[in-house]
CSV table of C-alpha atoms and ligand atoms in Angstrom, one decimal:
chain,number,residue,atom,x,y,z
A,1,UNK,CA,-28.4,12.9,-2.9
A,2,UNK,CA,-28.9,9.2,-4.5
A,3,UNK,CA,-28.8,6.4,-2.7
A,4,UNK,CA,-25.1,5.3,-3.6
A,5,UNK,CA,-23.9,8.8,-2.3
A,6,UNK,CA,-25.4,8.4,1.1
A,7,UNK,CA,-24.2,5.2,1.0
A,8,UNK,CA,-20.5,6.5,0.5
A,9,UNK,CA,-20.9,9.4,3.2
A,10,UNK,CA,-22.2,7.2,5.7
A,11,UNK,CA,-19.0,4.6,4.8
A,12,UNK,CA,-16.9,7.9,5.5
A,13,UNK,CA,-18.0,8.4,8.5
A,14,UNK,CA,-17.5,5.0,9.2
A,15,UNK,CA,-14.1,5.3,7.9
A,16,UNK,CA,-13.0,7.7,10.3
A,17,UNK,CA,-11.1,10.5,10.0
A,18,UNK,CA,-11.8,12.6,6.6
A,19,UNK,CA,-7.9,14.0,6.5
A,20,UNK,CA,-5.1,11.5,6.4
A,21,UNK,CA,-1.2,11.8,7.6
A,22,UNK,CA,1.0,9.8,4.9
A,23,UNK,CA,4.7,9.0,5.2
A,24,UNK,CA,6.6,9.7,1.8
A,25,UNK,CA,9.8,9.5,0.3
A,26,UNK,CA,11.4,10.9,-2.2
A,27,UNK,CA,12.9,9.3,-5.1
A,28,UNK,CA,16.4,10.5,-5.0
A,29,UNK,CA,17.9,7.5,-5.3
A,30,UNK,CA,15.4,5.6,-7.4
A,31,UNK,CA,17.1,2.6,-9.3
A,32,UNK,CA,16.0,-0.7,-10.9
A,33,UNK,CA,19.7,-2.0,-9.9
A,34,UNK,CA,18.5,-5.3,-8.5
A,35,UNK,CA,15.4,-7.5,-9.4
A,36,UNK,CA,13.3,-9.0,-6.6
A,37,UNK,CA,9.9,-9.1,-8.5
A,38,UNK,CA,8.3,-9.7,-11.8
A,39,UNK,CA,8.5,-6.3,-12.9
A,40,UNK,CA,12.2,-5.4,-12.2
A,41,UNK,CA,14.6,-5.3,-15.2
A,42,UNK,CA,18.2,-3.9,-14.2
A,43,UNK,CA,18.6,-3.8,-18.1
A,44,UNK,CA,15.7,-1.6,-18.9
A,45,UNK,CA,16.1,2.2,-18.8
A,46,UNK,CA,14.7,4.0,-16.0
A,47,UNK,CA,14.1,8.1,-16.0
A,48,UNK,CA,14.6,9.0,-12.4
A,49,UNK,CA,13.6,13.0,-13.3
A,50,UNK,CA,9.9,11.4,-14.1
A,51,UNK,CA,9.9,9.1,-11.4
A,52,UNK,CA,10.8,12.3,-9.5
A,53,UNK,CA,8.2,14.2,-11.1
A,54,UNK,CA,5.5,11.8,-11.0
A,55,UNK,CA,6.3,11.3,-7.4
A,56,UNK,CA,5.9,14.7,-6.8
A,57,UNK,CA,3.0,15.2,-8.5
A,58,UNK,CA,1.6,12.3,-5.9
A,59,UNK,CA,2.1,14.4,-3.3
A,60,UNK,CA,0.9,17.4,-4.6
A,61,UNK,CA,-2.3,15.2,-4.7
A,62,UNK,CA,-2.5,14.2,-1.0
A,63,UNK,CA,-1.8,17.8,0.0
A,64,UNK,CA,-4.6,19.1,-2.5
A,65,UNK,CA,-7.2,16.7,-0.8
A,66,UNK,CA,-6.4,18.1,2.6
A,67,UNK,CA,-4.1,15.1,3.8
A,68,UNK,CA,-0.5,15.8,5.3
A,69,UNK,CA,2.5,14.7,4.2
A,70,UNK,CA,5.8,13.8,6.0
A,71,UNK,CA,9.0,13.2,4.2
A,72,UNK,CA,11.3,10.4,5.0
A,73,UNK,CA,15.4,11.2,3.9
A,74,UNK,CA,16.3,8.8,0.8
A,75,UNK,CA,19.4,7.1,1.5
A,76,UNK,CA,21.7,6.5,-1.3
A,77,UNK,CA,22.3,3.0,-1.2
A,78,UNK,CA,18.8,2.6,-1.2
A,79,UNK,CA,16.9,2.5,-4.4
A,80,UNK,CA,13.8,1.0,-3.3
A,81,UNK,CA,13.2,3.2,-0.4
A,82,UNK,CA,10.6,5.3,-2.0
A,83,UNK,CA,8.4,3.0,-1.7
A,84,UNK,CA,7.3,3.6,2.5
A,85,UNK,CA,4.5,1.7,2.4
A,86,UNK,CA,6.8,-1.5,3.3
A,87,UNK,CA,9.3,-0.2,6.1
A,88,UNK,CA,6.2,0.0,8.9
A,89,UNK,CA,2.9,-0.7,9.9
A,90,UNK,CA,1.4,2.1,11.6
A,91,UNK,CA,-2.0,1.8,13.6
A,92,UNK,CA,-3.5,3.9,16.6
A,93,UNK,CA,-0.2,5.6,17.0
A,94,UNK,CA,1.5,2.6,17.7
A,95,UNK,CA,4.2,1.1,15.3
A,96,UNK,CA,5.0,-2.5,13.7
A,97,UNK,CA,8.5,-2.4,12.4
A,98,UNK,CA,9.5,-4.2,9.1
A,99,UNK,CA,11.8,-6.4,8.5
A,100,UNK,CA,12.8,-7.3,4.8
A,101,UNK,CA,13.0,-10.3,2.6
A,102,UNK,CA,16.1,-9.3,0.8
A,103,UNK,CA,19.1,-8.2,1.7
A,104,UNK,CA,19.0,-4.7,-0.6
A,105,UNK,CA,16.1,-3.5,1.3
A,106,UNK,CA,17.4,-4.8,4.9
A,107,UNK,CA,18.4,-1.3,6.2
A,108,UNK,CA,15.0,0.6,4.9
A,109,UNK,CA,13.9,-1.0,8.2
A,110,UNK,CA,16.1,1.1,10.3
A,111,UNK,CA,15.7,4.0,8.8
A,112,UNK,CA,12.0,3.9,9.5
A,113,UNK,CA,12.3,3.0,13.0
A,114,UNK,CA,14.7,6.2,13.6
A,115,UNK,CA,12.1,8.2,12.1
A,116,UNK,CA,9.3,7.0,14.3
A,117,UNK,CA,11.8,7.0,17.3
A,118,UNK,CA,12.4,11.2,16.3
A,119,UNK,CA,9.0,11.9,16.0
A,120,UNK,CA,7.4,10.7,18.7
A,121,UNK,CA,6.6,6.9,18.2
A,122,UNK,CA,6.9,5.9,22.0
A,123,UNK,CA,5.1,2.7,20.9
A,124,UNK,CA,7.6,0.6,18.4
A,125,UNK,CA,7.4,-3.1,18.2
A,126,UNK,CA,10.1,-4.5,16.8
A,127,UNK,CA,9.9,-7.5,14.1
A,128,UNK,CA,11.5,-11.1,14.8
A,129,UNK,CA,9.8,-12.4,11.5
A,130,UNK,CA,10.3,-11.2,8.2
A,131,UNK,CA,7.3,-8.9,7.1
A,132,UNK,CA,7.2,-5.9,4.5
A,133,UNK,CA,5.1,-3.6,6.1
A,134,UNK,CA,2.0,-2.3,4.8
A,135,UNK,CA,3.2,-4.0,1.5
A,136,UNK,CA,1.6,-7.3,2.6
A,137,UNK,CA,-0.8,-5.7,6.3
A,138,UNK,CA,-3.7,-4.0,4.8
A,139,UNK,CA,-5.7,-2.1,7.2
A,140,UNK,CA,-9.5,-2.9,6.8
A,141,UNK,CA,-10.8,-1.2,9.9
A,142,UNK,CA,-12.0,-3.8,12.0
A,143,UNK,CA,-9.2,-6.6,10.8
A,144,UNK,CA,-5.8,-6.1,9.2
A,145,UNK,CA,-5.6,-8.5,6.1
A,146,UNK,CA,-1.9,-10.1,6.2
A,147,UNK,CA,-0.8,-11.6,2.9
A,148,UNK,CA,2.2,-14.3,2.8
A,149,UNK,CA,3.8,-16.4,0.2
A,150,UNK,CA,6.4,-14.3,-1.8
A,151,UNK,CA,7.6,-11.7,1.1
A,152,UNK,CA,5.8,-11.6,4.4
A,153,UNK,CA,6.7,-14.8,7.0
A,154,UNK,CA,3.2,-16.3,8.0
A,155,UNK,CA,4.8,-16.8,11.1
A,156,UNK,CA,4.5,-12.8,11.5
A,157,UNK,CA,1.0,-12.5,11.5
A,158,UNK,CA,0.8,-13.5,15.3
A,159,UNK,CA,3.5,-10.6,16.2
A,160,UNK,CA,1.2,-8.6,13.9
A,161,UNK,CA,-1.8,-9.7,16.2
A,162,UNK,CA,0.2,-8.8,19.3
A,163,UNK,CA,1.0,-5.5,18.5
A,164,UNK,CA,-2.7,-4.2,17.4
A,165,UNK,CA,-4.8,-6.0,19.3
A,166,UNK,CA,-7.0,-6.5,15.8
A,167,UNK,CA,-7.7,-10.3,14.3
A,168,UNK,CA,-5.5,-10.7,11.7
A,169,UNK,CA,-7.2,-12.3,8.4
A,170,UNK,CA,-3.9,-14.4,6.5
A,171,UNK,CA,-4.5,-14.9,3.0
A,172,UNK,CA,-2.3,-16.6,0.4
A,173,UNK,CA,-0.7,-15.1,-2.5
A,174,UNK,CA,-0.8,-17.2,-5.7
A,175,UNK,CA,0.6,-14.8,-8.7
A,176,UNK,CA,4.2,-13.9,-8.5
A,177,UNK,CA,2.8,-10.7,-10.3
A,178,UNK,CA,1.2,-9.5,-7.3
A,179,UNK,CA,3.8,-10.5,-4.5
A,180,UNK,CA,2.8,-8.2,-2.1
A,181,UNK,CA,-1.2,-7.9,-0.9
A,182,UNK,CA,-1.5,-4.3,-1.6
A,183,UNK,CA,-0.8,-5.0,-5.3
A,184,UNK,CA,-3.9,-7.0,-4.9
A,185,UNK,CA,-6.3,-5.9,-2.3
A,186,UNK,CA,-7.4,-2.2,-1.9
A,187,UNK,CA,-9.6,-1.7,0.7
A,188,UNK,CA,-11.5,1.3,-0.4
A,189,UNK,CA,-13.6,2.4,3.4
A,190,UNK,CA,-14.8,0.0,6.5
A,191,UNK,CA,-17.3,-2.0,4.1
A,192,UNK,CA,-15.8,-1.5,0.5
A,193,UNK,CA,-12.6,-3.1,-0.9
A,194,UNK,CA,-11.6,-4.1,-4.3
A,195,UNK,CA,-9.4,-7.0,-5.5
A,196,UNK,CA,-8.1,-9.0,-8.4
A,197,UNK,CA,-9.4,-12.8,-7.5
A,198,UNK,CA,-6.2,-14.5,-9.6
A,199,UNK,CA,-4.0,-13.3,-6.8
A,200,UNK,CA,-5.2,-15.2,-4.3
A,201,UNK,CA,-6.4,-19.2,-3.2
A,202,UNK,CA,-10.0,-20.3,-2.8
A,203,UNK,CA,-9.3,-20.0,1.1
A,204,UNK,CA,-8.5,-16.4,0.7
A,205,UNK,CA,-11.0,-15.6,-1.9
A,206,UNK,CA,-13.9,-16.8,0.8
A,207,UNK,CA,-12.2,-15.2,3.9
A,208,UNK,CA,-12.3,-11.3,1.5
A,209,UNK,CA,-16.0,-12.2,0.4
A,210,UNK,CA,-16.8,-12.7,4.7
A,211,UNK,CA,-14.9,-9.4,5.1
A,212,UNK,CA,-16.1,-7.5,3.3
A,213,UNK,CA,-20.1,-6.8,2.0
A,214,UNK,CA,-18.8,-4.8,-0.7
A,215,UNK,CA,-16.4,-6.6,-3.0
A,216,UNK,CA,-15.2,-5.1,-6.8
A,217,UNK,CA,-13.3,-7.1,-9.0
A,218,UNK,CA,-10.6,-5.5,-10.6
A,219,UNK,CA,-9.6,-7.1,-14.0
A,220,UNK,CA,-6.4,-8.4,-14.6
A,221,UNK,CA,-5.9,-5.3,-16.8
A,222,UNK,CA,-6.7,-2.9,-13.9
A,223,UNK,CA,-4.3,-5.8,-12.0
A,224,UNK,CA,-1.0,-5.0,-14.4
A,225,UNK,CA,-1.6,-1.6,-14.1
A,226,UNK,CA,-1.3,-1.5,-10.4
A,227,UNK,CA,-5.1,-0.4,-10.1
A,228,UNK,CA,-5.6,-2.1,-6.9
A,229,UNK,CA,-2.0,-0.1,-5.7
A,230,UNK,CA,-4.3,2.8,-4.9
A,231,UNK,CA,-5.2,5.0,-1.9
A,232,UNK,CA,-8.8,5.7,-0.6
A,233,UNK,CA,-9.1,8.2,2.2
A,234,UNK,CA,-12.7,6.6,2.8
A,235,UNK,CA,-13.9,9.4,-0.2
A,236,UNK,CA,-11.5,9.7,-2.8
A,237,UNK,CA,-9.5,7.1,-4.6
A,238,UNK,CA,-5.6,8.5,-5.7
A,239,UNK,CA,-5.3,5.4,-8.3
A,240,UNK,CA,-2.8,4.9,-11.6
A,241,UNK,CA,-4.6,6.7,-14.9
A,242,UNK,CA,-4.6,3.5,-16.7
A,243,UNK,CA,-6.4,1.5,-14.0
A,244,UNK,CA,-9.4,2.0,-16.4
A,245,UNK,CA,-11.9,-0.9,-16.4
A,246,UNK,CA,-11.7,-0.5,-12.0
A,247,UNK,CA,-11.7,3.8,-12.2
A,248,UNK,CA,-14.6,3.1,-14.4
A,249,UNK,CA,-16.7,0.6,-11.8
A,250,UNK,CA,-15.8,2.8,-8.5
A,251,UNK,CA,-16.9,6.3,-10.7
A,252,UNK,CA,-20.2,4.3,-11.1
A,253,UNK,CA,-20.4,3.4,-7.4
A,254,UNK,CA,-20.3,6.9,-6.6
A,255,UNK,CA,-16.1,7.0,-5.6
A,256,UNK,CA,-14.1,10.3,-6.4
A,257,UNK,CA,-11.5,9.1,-8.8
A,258,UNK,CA,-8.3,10.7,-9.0
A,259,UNK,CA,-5.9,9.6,-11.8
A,260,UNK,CA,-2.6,9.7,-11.3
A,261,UNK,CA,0.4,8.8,-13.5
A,262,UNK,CA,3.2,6.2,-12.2
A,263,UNK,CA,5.0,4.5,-15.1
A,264,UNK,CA,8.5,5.0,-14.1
A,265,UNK,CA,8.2,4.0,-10.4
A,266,UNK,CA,6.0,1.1,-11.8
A,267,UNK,CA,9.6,-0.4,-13.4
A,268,UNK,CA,10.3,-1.2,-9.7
A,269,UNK,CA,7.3,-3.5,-9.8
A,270,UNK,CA,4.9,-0.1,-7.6
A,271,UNK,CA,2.3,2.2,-7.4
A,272,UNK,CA,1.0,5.4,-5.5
A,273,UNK,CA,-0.1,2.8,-2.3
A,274,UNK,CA,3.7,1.6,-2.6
A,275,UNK,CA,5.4,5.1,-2.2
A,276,UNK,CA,2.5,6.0,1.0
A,277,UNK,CA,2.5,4.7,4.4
A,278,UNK,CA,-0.6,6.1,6.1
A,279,UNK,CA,0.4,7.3,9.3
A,280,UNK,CA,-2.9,6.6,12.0
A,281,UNK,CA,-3.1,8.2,15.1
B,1,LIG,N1,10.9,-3.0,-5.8
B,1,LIG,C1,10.2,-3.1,-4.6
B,1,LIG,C2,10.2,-4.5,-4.0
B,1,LIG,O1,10.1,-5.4,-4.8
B,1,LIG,C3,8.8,-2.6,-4.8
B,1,LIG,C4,7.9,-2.5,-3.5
B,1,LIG,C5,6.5,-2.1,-3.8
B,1,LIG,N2,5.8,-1.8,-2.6
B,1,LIG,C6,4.6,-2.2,-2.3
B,1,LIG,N3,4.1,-1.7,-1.2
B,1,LIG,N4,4.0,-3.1,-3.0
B,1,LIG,O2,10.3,-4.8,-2.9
């Protein structure tokens, strides 16, 4: 065993739990009818039998690494709702609910907070500030990073404070691109995370490097490609094929990369970490 693999089984330890639960839904609906981010072009064609297909293959993945999967129903009227990651925060069992930016996504909120309410969720906070879920929290073990600027209500990193009991670490988002912090941050186990420095302010930038002892920098190839849109279960990282110049630095640090392809859902402006809320107990 080298160094750098001890090093990564000792973060996994660290990192808890080897086997993940991940909230998923399907891409029934999937639509680019609206724009809301850089990425969105209603007048671009989208193939919703790949984005189906890719999606699939996504979960596939999780199952394959020994994670569970629980399915969300789509709701017609809402095209964006494949991407879970933004209708909830979910820590310790207990629940942060969502509440959207924009209109078109208002009622992914509820939908969410029925299925946590079904499923045992006795723990549901409700939000009173606008915040997209795990789109802009990022669980980092001993924090949760909040991003604001595009979606998220700064003002909702208190509630967010109130309902875990963790310090929250607010960082500013600069780059329209990147609009939510999981499009910019991936935190990879309790000491490793990865990042792409042009989507965030010099405050930001120092408050990650305190965080964290281990900081990659993703290129702002890796960036576009939704590289840092990836999910690490503390050993292997599920993360877009053409995230090359990042898959290439986290293979060399002794991270199992496993490529996966997302170029319809990415039409929405989203990646595999988009589509998955990790559900912790
Ligand atoms: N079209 C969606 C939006 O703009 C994409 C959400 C991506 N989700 C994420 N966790 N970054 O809201």
């Amino acid at each position: 065993m080298t160094m750098q693999t001890l090093a990564r089984e000792v973060a996994g330890i660290a990192s808890g739990r080897p086997a993940r639960t991940y909230l998923m839904c399907p891409p029934t609906h999937f639509a680019v009818d609206y724009s809301i981010n850089a990425w969105m072009d209603p007048g671009a064609p989208v193939d919703r039998d790949r984005a189906m297909a890719e999606w699939e293959r996504l979960r596939a993945t999780y199952v394959e690494l020994g994670h569970t999967v629980h399915l969300l129903d789509p709701i017609e009227s809402l095209p964006d709702m494949v991407f879970a990651a933004n209708g909830a925060t979910v820590v310790g069992g207990m629940v942060m609910g969502a509440r959207f930016r924009h209109p078109e996504r208002a009622h992914e909120a509820d939908a969410h907070r029925e299925w946590f309410q079904h499923h045992g969720y006795r723990r549901f906070t409700p939000a009173t500030h606008v915040n997209e879920g795990e789109g802009d929290y990022v669980y980092a073990y001993r924090a949760i990073v909040a991003g604001h600027g595009f979606r998220t209500d700064p003002q909702a990193h208190n509630e967010l404070h109130d309902a875990f009991g963790l310090p929250v670490i607010s960082v500013q988002l600069v780059d329209p691109r990147f609009y939510h912090l999981d499009t910019a941050l991936l935190v990879i186990d309790a000491f490793t995370a990865a990042y792409y420095p042009g989507a965030f302010d010099e405050d930001g930038l120092l408050k990650l490097k305190t965080l964290f002892p281990e900081l990659i920098e993703a290129t702002e190839r890796d960036a576009r490609a939704f590289g840092l849109n990836a999910v690490s279960d503390g050993r292997h990282v599920v993360i877009p094929h053409d995230a090359v110049d990042l898959s290439e630095k986290l293979t060399e640090r002794g991270h199992e990369v496993v490529p996966v392809e997302m170029t319809e859902l990415r039409k929405a402006g989203g990646g595999p970490k988009c589509c998955t809320l990790e559900l912790r107990p």
